[in-house]
CSV table of N, CA and C in Angstrom, one decimal:
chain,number,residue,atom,x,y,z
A,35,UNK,N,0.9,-1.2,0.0
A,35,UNK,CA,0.0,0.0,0.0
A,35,UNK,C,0.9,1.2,0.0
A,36,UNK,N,0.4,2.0,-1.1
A,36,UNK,CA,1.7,2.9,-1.0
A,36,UNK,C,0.3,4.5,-0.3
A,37,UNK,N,1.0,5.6,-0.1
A,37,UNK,CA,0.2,7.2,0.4
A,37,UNK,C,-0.7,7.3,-0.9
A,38,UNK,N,-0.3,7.5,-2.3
A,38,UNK,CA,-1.2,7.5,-3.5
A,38,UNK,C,-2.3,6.2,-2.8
A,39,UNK,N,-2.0,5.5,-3.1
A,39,UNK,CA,-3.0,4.6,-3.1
A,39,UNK,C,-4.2,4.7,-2.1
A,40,UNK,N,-3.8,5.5,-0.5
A,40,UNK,CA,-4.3,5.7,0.3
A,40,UNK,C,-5.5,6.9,0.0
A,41,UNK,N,-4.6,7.9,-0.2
A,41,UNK,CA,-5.5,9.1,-1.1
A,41,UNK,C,-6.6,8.2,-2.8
A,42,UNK,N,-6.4,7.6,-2.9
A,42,UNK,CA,-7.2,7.1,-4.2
A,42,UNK,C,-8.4,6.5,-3.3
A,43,UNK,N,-8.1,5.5,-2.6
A,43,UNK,CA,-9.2,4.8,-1.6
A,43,UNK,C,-10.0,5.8,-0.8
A,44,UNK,N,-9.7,7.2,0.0
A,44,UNK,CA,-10.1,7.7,0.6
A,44,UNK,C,-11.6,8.3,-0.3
A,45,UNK,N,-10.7,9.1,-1.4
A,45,UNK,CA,-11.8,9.4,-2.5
A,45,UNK,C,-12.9,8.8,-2.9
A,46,UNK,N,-12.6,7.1,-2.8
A,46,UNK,CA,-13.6,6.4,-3.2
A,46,UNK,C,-15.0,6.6,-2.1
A,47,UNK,N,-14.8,6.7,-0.9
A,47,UNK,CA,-15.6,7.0,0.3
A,47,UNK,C,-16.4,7.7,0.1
A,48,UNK,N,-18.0,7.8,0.1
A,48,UNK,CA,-18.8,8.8,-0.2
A,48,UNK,C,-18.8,9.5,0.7
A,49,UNK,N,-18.4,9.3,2.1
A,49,UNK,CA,-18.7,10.1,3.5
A,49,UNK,C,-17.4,9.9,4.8
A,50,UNK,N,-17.6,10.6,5.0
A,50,UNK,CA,-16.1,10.7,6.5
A,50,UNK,C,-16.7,9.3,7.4
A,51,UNK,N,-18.1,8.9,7.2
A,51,UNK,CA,-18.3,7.6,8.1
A,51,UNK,C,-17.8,6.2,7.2
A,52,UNK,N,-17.8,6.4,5.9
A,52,UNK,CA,-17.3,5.5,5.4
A,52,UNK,C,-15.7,5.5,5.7
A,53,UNK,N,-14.6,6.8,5.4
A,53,UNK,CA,-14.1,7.1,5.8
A,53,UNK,C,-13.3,6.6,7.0
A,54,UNK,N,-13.8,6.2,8.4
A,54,UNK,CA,-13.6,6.1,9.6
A,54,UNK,C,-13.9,4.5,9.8
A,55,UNK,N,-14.4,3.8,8.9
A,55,UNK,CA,-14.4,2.6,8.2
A,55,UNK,C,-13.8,2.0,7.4
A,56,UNK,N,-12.8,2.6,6.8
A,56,UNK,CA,-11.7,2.0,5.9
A,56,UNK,C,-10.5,2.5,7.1
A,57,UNK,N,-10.3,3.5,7.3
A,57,UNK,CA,-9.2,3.3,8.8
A,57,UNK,C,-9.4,2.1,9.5
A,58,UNK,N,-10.5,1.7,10.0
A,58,UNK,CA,-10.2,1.1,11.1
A,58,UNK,C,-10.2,-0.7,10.4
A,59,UNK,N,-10.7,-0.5,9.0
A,59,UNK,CA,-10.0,-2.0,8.1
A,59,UNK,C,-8.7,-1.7,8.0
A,60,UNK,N,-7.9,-0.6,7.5
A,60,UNK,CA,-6.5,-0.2,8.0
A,60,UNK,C,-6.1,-0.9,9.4
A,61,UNK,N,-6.8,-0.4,10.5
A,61,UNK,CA,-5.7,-0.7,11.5
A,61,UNK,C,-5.7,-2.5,11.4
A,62,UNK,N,-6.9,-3.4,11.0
A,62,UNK,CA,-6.9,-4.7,11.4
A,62,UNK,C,-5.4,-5.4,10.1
A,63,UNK,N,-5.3,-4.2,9.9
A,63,UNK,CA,-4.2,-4.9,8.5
A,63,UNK,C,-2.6,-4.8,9.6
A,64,UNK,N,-2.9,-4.4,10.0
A,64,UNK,CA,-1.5,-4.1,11.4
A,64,UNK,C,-1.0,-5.6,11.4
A,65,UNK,N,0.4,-5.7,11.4
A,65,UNK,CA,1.1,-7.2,11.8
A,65,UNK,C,0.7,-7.1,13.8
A,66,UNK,N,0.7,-8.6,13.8
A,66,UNK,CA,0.3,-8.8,15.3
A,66,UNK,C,1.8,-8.4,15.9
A,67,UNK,N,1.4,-7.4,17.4
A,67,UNK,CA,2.4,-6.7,17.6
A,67,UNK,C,2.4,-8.0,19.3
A,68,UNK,N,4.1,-8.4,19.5
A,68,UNK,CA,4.2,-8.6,20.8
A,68,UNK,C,3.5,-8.7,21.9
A,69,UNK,N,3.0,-9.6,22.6
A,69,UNK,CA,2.7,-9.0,23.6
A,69,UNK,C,3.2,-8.8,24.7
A,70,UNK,N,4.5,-9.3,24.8
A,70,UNK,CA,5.7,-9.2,26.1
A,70,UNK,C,6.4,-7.5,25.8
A,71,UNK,N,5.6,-6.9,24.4
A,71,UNK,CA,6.0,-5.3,24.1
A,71,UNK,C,5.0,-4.5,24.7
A,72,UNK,N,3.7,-5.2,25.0
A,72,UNK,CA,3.2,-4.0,25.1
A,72,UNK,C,3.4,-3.8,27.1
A,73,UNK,N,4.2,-3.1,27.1
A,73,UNK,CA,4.6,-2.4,28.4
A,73,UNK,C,5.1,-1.2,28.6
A,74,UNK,N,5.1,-0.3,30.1
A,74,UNK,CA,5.4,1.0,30.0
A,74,UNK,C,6.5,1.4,29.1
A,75,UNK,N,7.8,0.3,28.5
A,75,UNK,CA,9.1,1.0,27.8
A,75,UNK,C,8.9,1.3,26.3
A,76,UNK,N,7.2,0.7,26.2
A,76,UNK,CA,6.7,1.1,24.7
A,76,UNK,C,5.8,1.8,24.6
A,77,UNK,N,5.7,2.1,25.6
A,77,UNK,CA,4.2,3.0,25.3
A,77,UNK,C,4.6,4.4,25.0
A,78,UNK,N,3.8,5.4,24.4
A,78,UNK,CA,4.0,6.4,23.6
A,78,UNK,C,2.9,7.0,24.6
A,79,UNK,N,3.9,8.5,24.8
A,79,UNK,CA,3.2,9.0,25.6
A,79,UNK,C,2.3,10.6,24.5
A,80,UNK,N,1.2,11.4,25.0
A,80,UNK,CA,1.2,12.0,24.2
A,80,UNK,C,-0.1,11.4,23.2
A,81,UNK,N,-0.7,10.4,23.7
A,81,UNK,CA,-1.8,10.1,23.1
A,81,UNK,C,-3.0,9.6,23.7
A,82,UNK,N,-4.2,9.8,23.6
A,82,UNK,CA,-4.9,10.1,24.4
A,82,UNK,C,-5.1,8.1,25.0
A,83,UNK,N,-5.7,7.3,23.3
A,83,UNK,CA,-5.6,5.7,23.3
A,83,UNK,C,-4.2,5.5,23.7
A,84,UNK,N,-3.7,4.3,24.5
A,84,UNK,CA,-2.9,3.7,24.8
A,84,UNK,C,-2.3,2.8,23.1
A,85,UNK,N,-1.0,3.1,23.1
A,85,UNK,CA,-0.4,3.1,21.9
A,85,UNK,C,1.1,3.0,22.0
A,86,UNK,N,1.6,1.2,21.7
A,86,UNK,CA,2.8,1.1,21.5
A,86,UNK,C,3.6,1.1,20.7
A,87,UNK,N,4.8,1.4,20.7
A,87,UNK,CA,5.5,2.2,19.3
A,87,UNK,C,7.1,1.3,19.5
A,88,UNK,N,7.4,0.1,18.8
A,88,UNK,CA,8.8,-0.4,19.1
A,88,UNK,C,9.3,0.4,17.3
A,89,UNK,N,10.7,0.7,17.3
A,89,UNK,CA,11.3,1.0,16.2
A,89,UNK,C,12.8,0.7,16.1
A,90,UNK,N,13.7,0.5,14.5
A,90,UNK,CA,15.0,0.1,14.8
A,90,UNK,C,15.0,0.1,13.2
A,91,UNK,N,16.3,0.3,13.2
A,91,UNK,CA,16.8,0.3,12.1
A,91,UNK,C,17.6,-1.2,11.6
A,92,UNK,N,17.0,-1.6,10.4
A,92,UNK,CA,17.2,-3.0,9.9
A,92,UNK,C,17.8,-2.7,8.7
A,93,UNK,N,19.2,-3.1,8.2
A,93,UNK,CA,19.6,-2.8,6.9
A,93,UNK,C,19.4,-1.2,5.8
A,94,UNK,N,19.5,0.2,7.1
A,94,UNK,CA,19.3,0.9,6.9
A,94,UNK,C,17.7,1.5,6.5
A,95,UNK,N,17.1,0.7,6.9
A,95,UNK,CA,15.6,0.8,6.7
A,95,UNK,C,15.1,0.6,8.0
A,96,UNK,N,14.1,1.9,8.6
A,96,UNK,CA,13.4,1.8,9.2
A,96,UNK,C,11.9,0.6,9.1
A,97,UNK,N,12.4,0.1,11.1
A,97,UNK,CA,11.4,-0.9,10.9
A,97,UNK,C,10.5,-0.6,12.1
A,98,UNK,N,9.7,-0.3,11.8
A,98,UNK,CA,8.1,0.6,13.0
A,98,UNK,C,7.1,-0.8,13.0
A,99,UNK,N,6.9,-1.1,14.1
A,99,UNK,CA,5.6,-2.3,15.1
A,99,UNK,C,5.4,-1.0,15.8
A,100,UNK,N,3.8,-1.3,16.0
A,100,UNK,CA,3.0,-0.4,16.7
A,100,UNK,C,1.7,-1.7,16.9
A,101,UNK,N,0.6,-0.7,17.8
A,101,UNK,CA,-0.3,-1.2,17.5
A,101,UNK,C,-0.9,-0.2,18.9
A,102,UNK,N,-2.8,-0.2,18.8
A,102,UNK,CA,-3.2,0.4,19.7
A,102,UNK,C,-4.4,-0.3,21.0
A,103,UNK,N,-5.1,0.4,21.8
A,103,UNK,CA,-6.4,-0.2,22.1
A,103,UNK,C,-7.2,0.3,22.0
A,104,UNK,N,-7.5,1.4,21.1
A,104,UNK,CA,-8.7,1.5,20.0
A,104,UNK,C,-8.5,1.8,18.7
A,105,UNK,N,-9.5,1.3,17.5
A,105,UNK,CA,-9.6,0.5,16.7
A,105,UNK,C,-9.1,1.8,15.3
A,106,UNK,N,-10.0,2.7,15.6
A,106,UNK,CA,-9.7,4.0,14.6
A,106,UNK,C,-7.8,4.4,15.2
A,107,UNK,N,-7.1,4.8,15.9
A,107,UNK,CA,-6.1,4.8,16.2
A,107,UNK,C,-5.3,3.7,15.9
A,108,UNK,N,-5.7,2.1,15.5
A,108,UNK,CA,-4.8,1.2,14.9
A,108,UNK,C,-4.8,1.6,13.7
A,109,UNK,N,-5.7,2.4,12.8
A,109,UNK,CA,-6.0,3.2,11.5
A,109,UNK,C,-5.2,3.9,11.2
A,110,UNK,N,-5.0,4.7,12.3
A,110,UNK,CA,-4.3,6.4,12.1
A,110,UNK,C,-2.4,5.1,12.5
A,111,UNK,N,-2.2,4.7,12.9
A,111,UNK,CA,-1.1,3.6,13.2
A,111,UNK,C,-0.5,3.7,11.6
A,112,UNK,N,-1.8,2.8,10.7
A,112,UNK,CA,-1.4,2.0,9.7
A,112,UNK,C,-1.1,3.0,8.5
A,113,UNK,N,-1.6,3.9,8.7
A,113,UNK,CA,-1.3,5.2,7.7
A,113,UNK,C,-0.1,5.5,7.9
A,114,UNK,N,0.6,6.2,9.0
A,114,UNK,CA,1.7,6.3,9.7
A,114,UNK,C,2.8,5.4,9.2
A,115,UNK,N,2.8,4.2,9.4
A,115,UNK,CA,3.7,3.4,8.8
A,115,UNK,C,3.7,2.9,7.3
A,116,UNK,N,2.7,3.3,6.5
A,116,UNK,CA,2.5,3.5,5.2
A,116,UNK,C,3.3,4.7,4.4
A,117,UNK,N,3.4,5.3,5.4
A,117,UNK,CA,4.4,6.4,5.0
A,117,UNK,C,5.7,6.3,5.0
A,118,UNK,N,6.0,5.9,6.7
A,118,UNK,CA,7.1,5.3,7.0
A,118,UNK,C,8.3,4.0,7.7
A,119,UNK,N,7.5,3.0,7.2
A,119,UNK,CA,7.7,1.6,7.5
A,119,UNK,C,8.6,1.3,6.3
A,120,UNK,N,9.6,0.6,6.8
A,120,UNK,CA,10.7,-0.1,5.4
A,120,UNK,C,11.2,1.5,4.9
A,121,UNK,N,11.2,2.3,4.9
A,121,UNK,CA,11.3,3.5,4.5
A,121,UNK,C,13.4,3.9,5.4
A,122,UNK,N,13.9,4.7,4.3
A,122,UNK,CA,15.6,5.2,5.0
A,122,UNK,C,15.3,6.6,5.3
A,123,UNK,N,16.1,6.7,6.3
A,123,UNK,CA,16.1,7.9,6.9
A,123,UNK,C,15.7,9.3,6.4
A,124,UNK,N,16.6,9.2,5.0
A,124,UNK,CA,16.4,10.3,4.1
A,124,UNK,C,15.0,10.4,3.3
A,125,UNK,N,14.2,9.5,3.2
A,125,UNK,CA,12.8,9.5,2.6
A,125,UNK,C,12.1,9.6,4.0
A,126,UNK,N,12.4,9.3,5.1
A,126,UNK,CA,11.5,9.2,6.0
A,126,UNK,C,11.4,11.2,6.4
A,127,UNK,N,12.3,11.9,6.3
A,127,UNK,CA,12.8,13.0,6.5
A,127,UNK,C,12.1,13.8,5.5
A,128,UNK,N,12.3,13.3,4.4
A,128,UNK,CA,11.9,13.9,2.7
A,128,UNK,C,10.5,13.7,2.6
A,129,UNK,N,9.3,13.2,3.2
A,129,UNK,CA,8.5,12.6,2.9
A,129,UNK,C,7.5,13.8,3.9
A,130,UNK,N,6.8,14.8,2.7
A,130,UNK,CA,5.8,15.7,4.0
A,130,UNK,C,4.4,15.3,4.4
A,131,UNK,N,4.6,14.9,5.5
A,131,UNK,CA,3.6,13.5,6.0
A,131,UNK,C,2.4,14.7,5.9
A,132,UNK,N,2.4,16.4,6.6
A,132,UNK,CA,1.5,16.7,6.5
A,132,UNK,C,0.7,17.7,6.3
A,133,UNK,N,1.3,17.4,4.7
A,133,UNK,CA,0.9,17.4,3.2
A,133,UNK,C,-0.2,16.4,2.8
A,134,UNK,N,0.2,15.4,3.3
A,134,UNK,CA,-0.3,13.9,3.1
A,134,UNK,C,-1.7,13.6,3.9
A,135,UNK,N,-1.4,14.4,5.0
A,135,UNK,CA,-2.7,14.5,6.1
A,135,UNK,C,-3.5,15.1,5.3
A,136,UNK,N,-3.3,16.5,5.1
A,136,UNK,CA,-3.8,17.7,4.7
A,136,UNK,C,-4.7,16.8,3.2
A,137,UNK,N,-4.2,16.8,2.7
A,137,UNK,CA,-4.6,15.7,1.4
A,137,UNK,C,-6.0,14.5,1.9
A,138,UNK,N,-5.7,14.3,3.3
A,138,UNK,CA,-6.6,12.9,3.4
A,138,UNK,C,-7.6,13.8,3.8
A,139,UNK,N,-7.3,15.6,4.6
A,139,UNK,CA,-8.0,16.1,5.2
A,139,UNK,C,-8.8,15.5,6.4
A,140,UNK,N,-7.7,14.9,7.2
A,140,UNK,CA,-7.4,14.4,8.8
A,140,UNK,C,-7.5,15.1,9.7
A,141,UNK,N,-7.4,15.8,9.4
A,141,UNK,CA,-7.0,17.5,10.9
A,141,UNK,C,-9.0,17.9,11.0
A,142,UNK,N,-9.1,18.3,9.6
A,142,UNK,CA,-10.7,18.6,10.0
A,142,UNK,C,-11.9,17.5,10.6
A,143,UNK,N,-11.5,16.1,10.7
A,143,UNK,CA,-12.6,15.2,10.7
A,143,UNK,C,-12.0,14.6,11.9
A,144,UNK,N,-10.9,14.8,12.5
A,144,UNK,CA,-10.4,13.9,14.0
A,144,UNK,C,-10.5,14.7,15.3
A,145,UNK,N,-11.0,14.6,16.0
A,145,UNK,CA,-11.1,15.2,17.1
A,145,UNK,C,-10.0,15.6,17.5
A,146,UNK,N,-9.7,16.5,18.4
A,146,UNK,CA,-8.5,17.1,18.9
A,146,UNK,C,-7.6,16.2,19.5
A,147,UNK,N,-7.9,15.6,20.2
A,147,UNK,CA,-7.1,14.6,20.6
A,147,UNK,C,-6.8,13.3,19.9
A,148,UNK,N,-6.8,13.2,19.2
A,148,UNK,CA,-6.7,12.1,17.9
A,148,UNK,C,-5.8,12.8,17.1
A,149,UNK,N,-6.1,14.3,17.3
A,149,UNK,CA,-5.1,14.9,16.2
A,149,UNK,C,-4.2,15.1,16.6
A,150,UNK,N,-4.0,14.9,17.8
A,150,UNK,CA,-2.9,15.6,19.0
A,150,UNK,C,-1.9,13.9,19.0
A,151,UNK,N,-2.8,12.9,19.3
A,151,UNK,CA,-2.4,11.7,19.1
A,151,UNK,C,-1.4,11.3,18.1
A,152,UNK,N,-2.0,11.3,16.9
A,152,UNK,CA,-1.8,11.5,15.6
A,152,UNK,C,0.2,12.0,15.4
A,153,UNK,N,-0.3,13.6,15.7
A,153,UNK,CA,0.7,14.1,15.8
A,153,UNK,C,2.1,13.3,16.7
A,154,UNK,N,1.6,12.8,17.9
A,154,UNK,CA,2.4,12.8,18.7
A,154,UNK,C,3.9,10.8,18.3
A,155,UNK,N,2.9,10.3,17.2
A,155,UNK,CA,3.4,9.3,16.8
A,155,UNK,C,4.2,9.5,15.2
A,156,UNK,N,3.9,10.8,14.7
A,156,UNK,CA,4.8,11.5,13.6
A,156,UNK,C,6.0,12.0,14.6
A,157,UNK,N,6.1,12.1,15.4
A,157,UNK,CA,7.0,13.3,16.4
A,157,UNK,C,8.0,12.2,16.7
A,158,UNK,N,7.6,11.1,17.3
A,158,UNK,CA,8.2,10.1,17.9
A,158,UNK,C,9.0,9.5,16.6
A,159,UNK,N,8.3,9.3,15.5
A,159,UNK,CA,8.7,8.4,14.3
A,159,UNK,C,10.0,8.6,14.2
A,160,UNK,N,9.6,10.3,13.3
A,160,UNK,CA,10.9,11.4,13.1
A,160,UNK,C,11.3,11.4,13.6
A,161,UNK,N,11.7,11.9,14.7
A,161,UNK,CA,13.0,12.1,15.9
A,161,UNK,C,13.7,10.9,15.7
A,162,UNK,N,13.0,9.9,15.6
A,162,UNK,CA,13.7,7.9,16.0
A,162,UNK,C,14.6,8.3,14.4
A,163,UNK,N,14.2,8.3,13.6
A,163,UNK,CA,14.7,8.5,12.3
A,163,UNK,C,15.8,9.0,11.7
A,164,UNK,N,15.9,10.7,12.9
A,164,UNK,CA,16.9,11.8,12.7
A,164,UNK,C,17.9,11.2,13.5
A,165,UNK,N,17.6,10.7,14.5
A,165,UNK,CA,19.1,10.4,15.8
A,165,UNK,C,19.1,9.2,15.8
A,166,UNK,N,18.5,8.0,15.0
A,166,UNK,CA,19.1,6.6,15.1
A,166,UNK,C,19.2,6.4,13.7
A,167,UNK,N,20.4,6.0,13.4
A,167,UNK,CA,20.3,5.1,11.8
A,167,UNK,C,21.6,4.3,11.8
């Protein structure tokens, strides 16, 4: 699944409820994350749903597991690593995720704290990206 592809499917959505329904078929697409991960050393703070975030660099490619405990935020997850999963530093950097938001027009349809959420797992990504490779 590449961002184009994402933005094509969105379109196809007659309504932001359909919308909020292909997210959260997004999040069930999530690989099954650990469960000896999900503990305080992964959890991501900064979001409102509880949401764990393991990341590392594998053959110079960023490698991002996540996963959440609610369903639309395993969505906003899978988007996230759609952007930047398997992805090198320099594309993960080069890549204006939100452009890409703005594009899906995410900011207008997610509640503040979803968008704060949201935010706060781009923040984490990046940083991981800039100072580990």
């Amino acid at each position: 699944m590449t961002p184009e592809k994402v933005v094509k499917n969105f379109a196809r959505c007659s309504d932001w409820e359909e919308r909020y329904l292909y997210l959260i078929e997004l999040g069930e697409q999530l690989p099954n994350f650990p469960q000896e991960q999900m503990t305080e050393q992964f959890l991501l703070p900064g979001c409102h749903s509880r949401v764990w975030l393991v990341q590392r660099y594998q053959d110079d490619q960023l490698n991002i597991r996540a996963t959440s405990d609610a369903a639309l935020v395993k969505g906003l997850l899978k988007l996230v690593l759609i952007a930047y999963d398997g992805k090198s530093k320099n594309q993960v950097c080069d890549f204006d995720i939100e452009a890409w938001f703005k594009q899906l027009e995410l900011s207008s349809h997610l509640s503040p704290s979803r968008t704060q959420g949201l935010e706060a797992m781009v923040r984490a990504i990046t940083a991981f990206a800039v100072h580990n490779d």
